[in-house]
Every structure is written in structure tokens, then in C-alpha cells.
mmCIF file of C-alpha atoms in Angstrom:
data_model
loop_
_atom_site.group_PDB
_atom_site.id
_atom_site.type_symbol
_atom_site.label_atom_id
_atom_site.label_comp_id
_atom_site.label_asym_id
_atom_site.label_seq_id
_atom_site.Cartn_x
_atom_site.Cartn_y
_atom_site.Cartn_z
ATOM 1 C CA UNK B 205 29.701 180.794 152.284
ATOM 2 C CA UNK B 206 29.533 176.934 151.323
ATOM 3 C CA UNK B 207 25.960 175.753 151.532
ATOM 4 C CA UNK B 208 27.521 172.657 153.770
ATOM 5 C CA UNK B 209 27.995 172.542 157.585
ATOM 6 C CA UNK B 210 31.191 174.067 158.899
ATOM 7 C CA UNK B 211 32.460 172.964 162.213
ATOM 8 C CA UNK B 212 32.106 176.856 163.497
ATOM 9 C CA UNK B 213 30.258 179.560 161.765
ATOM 10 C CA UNK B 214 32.919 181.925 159.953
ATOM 11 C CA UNK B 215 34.579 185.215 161.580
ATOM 12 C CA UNK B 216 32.603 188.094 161.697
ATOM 13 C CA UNK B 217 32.122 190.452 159.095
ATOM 14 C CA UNK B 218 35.193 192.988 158.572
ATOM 15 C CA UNK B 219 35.201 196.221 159.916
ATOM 16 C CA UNK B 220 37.197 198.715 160.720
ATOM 17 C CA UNK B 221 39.441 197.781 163.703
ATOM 18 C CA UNK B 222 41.000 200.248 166.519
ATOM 19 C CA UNK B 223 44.817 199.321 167.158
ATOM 20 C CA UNK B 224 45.796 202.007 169.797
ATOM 21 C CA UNK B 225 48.661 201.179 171.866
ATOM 22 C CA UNK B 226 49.527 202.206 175.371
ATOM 23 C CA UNK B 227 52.322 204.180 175.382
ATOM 24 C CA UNK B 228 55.431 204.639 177.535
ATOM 25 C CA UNK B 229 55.370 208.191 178.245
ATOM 26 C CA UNK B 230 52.372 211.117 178.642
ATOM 27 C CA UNK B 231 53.470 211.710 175.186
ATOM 28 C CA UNK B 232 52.228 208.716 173.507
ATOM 29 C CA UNK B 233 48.700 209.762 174.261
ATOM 30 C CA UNK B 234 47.396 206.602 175.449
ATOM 31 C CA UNK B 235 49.838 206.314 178.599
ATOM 32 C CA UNK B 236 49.268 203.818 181.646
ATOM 33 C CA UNK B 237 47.397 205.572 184.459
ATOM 34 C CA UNK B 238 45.716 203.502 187.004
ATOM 35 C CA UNK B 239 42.205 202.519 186.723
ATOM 36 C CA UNK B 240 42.174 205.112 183.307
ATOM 37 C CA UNK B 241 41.170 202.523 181.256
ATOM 38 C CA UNK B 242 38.796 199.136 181.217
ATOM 39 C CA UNK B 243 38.625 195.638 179.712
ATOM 40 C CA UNK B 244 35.810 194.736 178.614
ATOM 41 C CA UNK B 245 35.415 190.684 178.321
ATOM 42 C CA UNK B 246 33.416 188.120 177.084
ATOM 43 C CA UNK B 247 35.047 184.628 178.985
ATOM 44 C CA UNK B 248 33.126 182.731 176.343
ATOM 45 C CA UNK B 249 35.432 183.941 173.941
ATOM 46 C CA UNK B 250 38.988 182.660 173.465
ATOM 47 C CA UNK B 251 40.853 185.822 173.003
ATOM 48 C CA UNK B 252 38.730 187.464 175.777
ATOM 49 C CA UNK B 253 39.890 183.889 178.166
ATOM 50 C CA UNK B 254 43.514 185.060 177.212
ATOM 51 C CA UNK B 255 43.476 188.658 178.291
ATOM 52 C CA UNK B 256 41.391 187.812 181.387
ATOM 53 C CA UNK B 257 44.039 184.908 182.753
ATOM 54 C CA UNK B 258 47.256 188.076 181.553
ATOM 55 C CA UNK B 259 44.793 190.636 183.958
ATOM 56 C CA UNK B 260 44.948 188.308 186.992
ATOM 57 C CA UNK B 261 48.710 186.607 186.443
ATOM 58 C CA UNK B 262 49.902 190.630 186.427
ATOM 59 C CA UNK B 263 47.884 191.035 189.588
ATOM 60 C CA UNK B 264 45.987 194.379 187.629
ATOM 61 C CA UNK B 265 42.695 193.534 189.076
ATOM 62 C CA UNK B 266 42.771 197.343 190.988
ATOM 63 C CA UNK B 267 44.529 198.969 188.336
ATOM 64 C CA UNK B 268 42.460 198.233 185.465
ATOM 65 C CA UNK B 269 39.006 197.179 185.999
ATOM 66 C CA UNK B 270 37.014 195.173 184.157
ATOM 67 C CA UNK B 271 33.736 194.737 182.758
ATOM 68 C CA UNK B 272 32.229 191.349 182.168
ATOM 69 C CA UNK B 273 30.002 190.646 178.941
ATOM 70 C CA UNK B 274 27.411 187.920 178.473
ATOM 71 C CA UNK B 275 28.856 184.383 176.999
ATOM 72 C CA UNK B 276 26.539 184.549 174.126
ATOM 73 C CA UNK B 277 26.472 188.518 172.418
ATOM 74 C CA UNK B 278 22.772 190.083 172.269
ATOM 75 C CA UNK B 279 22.475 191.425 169.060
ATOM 76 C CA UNK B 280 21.489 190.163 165.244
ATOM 77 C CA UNK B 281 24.886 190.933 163.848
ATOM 78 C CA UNK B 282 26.813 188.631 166.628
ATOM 79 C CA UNK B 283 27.906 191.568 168.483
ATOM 80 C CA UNK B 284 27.038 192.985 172.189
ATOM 81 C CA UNK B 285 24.407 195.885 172.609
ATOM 82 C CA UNK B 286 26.550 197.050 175.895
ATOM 83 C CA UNK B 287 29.984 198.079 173.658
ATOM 84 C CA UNK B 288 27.639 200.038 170.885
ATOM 85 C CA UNK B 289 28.067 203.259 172.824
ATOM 86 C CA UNK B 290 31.749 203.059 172.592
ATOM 87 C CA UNK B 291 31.962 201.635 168.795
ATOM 88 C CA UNK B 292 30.051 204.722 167.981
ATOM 89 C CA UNK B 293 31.823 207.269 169.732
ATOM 90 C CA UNK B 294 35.052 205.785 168.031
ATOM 91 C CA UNK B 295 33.482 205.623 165.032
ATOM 92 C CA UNK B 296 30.655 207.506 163.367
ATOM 93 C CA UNK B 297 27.679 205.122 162.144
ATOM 94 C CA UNK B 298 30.205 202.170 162.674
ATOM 95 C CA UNK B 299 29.280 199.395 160.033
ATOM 96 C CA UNK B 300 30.389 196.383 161.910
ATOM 97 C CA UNK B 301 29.402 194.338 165.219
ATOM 98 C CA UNK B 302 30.482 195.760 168.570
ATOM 99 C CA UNK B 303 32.013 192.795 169.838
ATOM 100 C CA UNK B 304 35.144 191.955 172.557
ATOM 101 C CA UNK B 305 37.817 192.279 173.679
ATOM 102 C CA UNK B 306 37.913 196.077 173.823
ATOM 103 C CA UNK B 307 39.966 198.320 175.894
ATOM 104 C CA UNK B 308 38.680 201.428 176.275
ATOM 105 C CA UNK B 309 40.049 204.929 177.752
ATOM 106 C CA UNK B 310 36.972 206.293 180.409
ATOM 107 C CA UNK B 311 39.113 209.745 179.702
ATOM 108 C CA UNK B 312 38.056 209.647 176.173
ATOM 109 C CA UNK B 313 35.436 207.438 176.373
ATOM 110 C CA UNK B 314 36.885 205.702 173.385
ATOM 111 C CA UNK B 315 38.253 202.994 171.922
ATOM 112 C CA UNK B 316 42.115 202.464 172.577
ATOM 113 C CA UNK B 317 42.283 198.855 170.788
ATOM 114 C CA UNK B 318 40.340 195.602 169.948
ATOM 115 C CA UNK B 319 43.622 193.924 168.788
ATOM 116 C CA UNK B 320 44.145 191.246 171.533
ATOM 117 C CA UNK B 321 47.761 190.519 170.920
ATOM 118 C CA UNK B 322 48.375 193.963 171.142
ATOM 119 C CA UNK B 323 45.914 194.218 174.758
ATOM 120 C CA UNK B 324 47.755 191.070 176.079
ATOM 121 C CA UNK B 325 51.068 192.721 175.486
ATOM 122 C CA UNK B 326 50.437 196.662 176.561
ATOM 123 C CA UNK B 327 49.465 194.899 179.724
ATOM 124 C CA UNK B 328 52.466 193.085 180.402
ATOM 125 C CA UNK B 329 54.845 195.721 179.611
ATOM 126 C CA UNK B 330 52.748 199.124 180.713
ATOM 127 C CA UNK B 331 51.208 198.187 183.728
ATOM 128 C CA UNK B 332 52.734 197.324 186.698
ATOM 129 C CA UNK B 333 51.195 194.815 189.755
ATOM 130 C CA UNK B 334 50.500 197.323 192.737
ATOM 131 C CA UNK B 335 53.770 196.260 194.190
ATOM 132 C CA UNK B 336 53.563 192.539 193.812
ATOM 133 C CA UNK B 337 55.937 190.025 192.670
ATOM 134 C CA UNK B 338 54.513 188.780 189.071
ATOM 135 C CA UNK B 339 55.563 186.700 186.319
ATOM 136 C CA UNK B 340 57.450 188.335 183.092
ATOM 137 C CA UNK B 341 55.358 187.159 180.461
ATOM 138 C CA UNK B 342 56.988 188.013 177.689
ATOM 139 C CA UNK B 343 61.269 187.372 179.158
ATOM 140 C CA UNK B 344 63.734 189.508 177.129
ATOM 141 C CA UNK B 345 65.107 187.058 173.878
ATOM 142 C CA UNK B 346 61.501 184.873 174.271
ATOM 143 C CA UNK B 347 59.305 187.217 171.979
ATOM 144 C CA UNK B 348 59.952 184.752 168.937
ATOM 145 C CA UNK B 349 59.683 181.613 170.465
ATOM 146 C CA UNK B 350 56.178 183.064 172.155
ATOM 147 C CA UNK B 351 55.324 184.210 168.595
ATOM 148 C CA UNK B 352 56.134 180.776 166.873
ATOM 149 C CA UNK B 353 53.835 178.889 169.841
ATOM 150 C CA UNK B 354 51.240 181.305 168.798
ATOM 151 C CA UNK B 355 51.331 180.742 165.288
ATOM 152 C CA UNK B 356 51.446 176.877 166.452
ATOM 153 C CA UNK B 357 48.540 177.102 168.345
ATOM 154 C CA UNK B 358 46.452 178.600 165.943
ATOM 155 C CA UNK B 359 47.277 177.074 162.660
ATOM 156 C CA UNK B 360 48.785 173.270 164.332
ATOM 157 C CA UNK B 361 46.023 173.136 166.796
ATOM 158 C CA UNK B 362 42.840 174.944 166.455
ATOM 159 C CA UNK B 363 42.509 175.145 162.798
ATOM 160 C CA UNK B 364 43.985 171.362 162.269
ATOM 161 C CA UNK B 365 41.624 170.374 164.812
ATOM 162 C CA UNK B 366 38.478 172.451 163.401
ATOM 163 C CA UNK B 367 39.420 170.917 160.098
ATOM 164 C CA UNK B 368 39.568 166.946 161.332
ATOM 165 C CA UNK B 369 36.113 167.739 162.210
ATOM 166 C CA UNK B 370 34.566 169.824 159.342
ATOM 167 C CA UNK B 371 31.996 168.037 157.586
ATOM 168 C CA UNK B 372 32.176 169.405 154.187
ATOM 169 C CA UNK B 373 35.861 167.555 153.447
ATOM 170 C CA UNK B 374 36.970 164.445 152.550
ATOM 171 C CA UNK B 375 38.517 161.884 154.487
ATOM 172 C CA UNK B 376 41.556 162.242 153.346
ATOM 173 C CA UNK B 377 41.683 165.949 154.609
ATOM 174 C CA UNK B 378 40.151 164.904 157.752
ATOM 175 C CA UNK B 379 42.745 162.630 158.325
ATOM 176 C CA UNK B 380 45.956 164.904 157.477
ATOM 177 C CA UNK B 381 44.355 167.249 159.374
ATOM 178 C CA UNK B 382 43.937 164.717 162.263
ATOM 179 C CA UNK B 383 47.525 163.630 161.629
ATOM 180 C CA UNK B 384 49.172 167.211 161.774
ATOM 181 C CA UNK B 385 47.282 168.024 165.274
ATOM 182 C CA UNK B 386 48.530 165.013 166.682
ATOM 183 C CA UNK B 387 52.490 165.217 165.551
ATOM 184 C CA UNK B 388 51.882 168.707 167.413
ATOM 185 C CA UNK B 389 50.511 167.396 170.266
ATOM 186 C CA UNK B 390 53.298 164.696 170.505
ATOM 187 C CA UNK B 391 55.830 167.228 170.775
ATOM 188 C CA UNK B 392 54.669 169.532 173.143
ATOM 189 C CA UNK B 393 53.327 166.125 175.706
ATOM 190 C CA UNK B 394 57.329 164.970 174.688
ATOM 191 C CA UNK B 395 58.742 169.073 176.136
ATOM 192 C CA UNK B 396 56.341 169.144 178.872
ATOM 193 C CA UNK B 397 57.483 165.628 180.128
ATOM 194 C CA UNK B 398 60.818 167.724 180.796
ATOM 195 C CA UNK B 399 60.175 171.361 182.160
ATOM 196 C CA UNK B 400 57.106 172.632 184.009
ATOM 197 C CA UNK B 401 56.172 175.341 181.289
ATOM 198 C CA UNK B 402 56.560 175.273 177.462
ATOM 199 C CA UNK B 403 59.351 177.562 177.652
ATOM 200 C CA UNK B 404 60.756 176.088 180.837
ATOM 201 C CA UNK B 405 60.587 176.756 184.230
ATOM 202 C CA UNK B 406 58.382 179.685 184.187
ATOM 203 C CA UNK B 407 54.996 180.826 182.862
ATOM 204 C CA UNK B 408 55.288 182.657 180.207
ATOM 205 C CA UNK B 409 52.126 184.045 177.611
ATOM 206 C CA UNK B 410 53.312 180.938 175.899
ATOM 207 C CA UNK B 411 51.744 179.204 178.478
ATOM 208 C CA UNK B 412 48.621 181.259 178.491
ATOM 209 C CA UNK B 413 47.606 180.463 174.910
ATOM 210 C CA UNK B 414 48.593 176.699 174.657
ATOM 211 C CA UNK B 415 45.832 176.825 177.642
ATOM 212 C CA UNK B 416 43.540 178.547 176.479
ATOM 213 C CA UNK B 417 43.604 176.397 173.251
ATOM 214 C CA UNK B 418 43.829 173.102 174.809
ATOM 215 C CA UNK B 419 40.614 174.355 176.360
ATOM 216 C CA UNK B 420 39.019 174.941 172.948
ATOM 217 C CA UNK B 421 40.074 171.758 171.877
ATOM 218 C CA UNK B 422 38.764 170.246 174.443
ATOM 219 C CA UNK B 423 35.310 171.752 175.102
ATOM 220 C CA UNK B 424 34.611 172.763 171.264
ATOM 221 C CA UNK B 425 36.336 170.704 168.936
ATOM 222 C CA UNK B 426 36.116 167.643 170.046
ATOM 223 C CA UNK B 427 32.702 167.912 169.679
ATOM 224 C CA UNK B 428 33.239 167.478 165.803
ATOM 225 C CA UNK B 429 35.539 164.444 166.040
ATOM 226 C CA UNK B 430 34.875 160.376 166.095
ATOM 227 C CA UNK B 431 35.657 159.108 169.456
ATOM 228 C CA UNK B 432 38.880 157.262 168.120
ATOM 229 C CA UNK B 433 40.095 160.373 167.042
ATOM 230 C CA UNK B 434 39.227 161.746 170.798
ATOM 231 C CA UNK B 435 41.062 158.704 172.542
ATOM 232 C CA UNK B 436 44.504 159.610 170.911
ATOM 233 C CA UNK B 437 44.383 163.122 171.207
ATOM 234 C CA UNK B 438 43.670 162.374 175.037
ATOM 235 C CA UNK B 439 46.667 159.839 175.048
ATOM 236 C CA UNK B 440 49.352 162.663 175.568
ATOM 237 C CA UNK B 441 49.280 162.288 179.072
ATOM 238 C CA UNK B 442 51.793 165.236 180.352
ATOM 239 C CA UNK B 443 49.737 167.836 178.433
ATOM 240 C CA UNK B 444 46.844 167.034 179.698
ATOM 241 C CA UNK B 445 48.311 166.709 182.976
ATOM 242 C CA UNK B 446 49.629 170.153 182.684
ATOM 243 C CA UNK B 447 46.348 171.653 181.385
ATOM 244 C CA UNK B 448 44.738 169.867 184.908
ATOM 245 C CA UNK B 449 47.703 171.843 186.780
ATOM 246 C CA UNK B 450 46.720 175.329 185.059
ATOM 247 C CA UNK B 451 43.582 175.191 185.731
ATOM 248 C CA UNK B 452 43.849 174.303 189.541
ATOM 249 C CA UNK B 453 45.196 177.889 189.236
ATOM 250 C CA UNK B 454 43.349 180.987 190.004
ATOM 251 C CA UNK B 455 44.522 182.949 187.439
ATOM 252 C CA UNK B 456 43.986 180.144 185.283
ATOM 253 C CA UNK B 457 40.513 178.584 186.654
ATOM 254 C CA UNK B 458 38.346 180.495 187.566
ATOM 255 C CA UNK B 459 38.124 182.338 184.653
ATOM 256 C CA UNK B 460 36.618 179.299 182.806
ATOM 257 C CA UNK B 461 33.116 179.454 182.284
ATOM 258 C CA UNK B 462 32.747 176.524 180.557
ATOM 259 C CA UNK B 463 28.291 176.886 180.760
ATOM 260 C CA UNK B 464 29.504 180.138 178.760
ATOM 261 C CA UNK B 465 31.400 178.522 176.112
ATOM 262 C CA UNK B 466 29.053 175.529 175.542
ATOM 263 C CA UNK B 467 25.756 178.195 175.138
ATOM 264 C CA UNK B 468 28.318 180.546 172.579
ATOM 265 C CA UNK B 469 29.276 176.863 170.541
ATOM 266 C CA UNK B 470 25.877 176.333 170.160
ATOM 267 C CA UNK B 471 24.841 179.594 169.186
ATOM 268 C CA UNK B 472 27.064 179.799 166.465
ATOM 269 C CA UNK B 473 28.172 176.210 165.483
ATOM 270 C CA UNK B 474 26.662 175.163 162.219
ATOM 271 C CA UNK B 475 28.533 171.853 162.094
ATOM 272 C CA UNK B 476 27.249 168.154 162.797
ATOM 273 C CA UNK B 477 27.718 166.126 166.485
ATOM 274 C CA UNK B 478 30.093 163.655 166.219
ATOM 275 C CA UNK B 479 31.234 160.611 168.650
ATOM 276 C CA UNK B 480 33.687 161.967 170.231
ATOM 277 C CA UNK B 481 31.364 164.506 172.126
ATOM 278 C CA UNK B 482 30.543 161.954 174.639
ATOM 279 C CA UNK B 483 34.353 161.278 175.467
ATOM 280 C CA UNK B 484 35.314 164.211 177.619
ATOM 281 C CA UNK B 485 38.742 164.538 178.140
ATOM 282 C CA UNK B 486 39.071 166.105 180.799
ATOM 283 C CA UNK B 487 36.653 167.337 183.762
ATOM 284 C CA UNK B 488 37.639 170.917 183.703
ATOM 285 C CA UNK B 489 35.161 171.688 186.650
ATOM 286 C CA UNK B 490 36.564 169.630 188.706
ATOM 287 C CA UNK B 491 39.780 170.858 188.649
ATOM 288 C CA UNK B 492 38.726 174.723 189.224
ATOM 289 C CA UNK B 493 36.626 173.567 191.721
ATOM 290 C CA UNK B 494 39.190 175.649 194.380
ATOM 291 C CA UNK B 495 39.715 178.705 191.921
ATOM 292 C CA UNK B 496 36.009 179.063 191.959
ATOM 293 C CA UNK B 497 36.283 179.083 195.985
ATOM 294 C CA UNK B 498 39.310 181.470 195.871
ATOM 295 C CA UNK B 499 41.238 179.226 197.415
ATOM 296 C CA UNK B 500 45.339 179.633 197.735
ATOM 297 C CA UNK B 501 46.921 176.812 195.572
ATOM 298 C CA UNK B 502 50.624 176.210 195.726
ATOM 299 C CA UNK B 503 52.950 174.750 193.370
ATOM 300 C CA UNK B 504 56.409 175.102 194.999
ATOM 301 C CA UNK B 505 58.798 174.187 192.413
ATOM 302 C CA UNK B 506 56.203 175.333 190.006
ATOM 303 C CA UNK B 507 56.769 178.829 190.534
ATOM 304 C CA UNK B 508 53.248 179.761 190.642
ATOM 305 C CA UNK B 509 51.897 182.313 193.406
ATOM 306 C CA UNK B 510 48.599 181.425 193.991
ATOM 307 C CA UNK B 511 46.305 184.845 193.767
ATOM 308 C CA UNK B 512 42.382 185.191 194.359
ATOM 309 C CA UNK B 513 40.637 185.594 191.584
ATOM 310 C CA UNK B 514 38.296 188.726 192.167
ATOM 311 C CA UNK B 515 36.961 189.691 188.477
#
């Protein structure tokens, strides 16, 4: 680890992961039975955010609890003291942190999976929405173009934003990285000027992570950048109007605990204020002011179905 500030503290320490899948079929093992299995979420946490906004979208709030975890985790080793139990009955004298997301089986009492791509996707295509009408979140012929705004997202977004901001490079770097974030952010404002949704008309779990990192970038890295740098990431007015529109959404909204993500920042960051943390870009509570409430919102043409948030 360089002796210099980072923007963000590094990853955890490896250890083994669990990459169960939920199955079709009884023979698969791990098969979707109501309320057989739990989430178990940290909303601090962006991967945690993702699954969470999936759960309520697919209407699964009855059909597979879950269990909320404090923003900031309890223990030395940056993991949470409540998920130990089930790290050690999945695996004996487990050398890592017990950290989220987890899914867990309450047949077992085991680990099925803390791979969140493969959590976010078991419960769009295993679980069904007690009857309701929900969104397809992952439309037949869009799994690549999902996959490519993932890869976008992290690489295009959060790392060329935590990278504008790191203190321990150049200017030069700074500014490339600075550079790539906002060529990325000019095309998606330029799409989103055109159709409701990145991949159209309808939400998709495309939509869900360009969200979910727009809130990073947003409430954590801009925390790291000069204010100039802040004013023309702001400037992309239809994404930002968007990101307002998503989170006036339950689903969306009032999932964000933004108190939660500002104590886990500062927890972990070992970087340097800059600037651009007194130019907020955009007043997130405001906006899930009536997800908070539970409060139907409408979007017509939008396609959205507004659903109370009960997590």
C-alpha cells in the first residue's frame, strides 16, 4: 500500500468467496422458494444500494426478506459482527471479513452467494413478484449492452472519477482521468436527452447501476475534486435530471441513506478534501423526500409503477 493518501481506502482483503446460484428446478439445490432465503444489506454500500433498488423494482419485499446492516461495519477487519455466524458455518475458521451483500439459505443456514452480479440477476430471473406487473430487467438480446454499461460505469465513471481525485498522481493523470469521465458523461446526458432510460423506454438493471453510480459520484467523489472540475461534471443537465427523476422513485429513493454513506466515506476514506465538496450537485434529500413518506409517484409515459417502499 503507497504510503500517500488514496481517494478511498483499498478493497478488502481476499478471501474465499461463495458463488451459489439459484437454480431453476428442485434439482439445482439452491431453487426459489418463497421467503427460503434472505438479503442481507448494508445501503451504505454500493453493491448492497443495487440489490436493494432490484428487491423493490421486482416487488420481492414478501418473498424474500431482508435484513438491514449498519452503514458503517462493526468490526477491526471492516467487516460486520452480525454475518460472522453465517461466514463460519459456510466456512470453517473463515480468514476474511464477513461483510455484504450476502444471500443466505435459512434451510441451510448458509451461504448461497456474496457475488452481487450474480444476486442482482438470480433475482430477476428466479423470483417472481407475488402476482404483480414488474419490469424485465434484464430484456431478452439486452444482456450485452447491460454488461458493457456495467463495465462503463465502473471503469468510465467510478474509477476515472476516483482517479481525477487521488492525491498521489500527477496532474496530468488527474486531468485524463477528468477528461475520460466527462466524454462519458457527455454521451450518456447526449442518449438520455432522447429516451427516458439508457436503454430506451424502459428500466432496465442498466438503469439501476448508472444510478447507483451517479450517486457515488455525487456524494463520494466529488468530495476529492476542485470545484471547476465539479461545475462541468454538473453541466450535463439531462443526467442529472434523470438521476432527480429516479430518485423521486420508491424503489429508487428511499433506499438512499445518504447519513449512511457519508459516516462509511469517512470511515474508510484516507484521501484529502478538496473544493469541490462544498458544490453539491444535487440535493438528493430533497428529491426522496416522498419515497421516504411512501408516497405513490407517477410517471405516465415513464413507465414507472410507483410501489411503497417497505424494507
Amino acid at each position: 500500500m503507497p504510503s500517500t493518501p488514496l481517494t478511498t481506502v483499498p478493497s478488502l482483503s481476499s478471501s474465499p468467496s461463495f458463488r451459489g446460484r439459484i437454480g431453476c428446478d428442485a434439482n439445482s439445490g439452491y431453487y426459489a422458494v418463497p421467503r427460503r432465503y434472505r438479503l442481507h444489506l448494508s445501503l451504505s454500500c454500493p453493491h448492497c444500494l443495487r440489490i436493494a433498488i432490484t428487491h423493490s423494482l421486482l416487488g420481492l419485499e414478501d418473498t424474500l426478506p431482508v435484513v438491514l446492516l449498519p452503514a458503517v461495519p462493526d468490526r477491526p477487519d471492516g467487516g460486520h459482527s452480525a454475518l460472522r455466524p453465517l461466514y463460519e458455518a459456510s466456512s470453517h475458521r473463515h480468514p476474511g471479513p464477513a461483510v455484504a451483500p450476502v444471500l443466505s439459505d435459512t434451510w441451510t443456514g448458509r451461504i448461497v452467494t456474496t457475488h452481487s452480479s450474480h444476486i442482482l440477476r438470480d433475482l430477476a430471473r428466479r423470483f417472481g413478484g407475488d402476482g404483480q406487473e414488474r419490469p424485465v430487467l434484464y430484456p431478452r438480446g439486452a444482456e450485452k449492452e447491460i454488461e458493457a454499461v456495467e463495465r462503463l460505469c465502473e471503469d468510465r465513471i467510478n474509477e476515472a472519477a476516483q482517479r481525477a481525485g487521488q492525491a498521489d498522481v500527477d496532474a496530468a493523470e488527474r486531468r485524463t482521468a477528468l477528461g475520460s469521465l466527462l466524454r462519458v458523461l457527455g454521451s450518456l446526458d447526449w442518449r438520455l436527452a432522447h429516451q427516458s432510460f439508457v436503454l430506451g423506454d424502459d428500466v432496465t438493471a442498466a438503469d439501476v447501476r448508472l444510478w447507483v453510480s451517479l450517486v457515488q459520484l455525487d456524494t463520494v467523489h466529488r468530495l476529492h475534486l476542485d470545484a471547476a472540475a465539479v461545475h462541468r461534471i454538473a453541466d450535463h443537465r439531462h443526467l442529472w435530471s434523470y438521476a432527480r427523476r429516479l430518485a423521486a422513485h420508491p424503489a429508487f429513493g428511499c433506499h438512499l441513506d445518504l447519513d449512511g454513506i457519508a459516516r462509511r466515506h469517512h470511515d474508510r476514506c484516507q484521501g484529502l478534501e478538496a473544493a469541490g465538496a462544498a458544490v453539491q450537485i444535487l440535493d438528493w434529500a430533497v428529491h426522496i423526500v416522498d419515497s421516504v413518506a411512501g408516497r405513490p409517484v407517477h410517471y405516465g409515459a415513464d413507465g414507472f409503477t410507483a410501489r411503497q417502499c417497505t424494507n
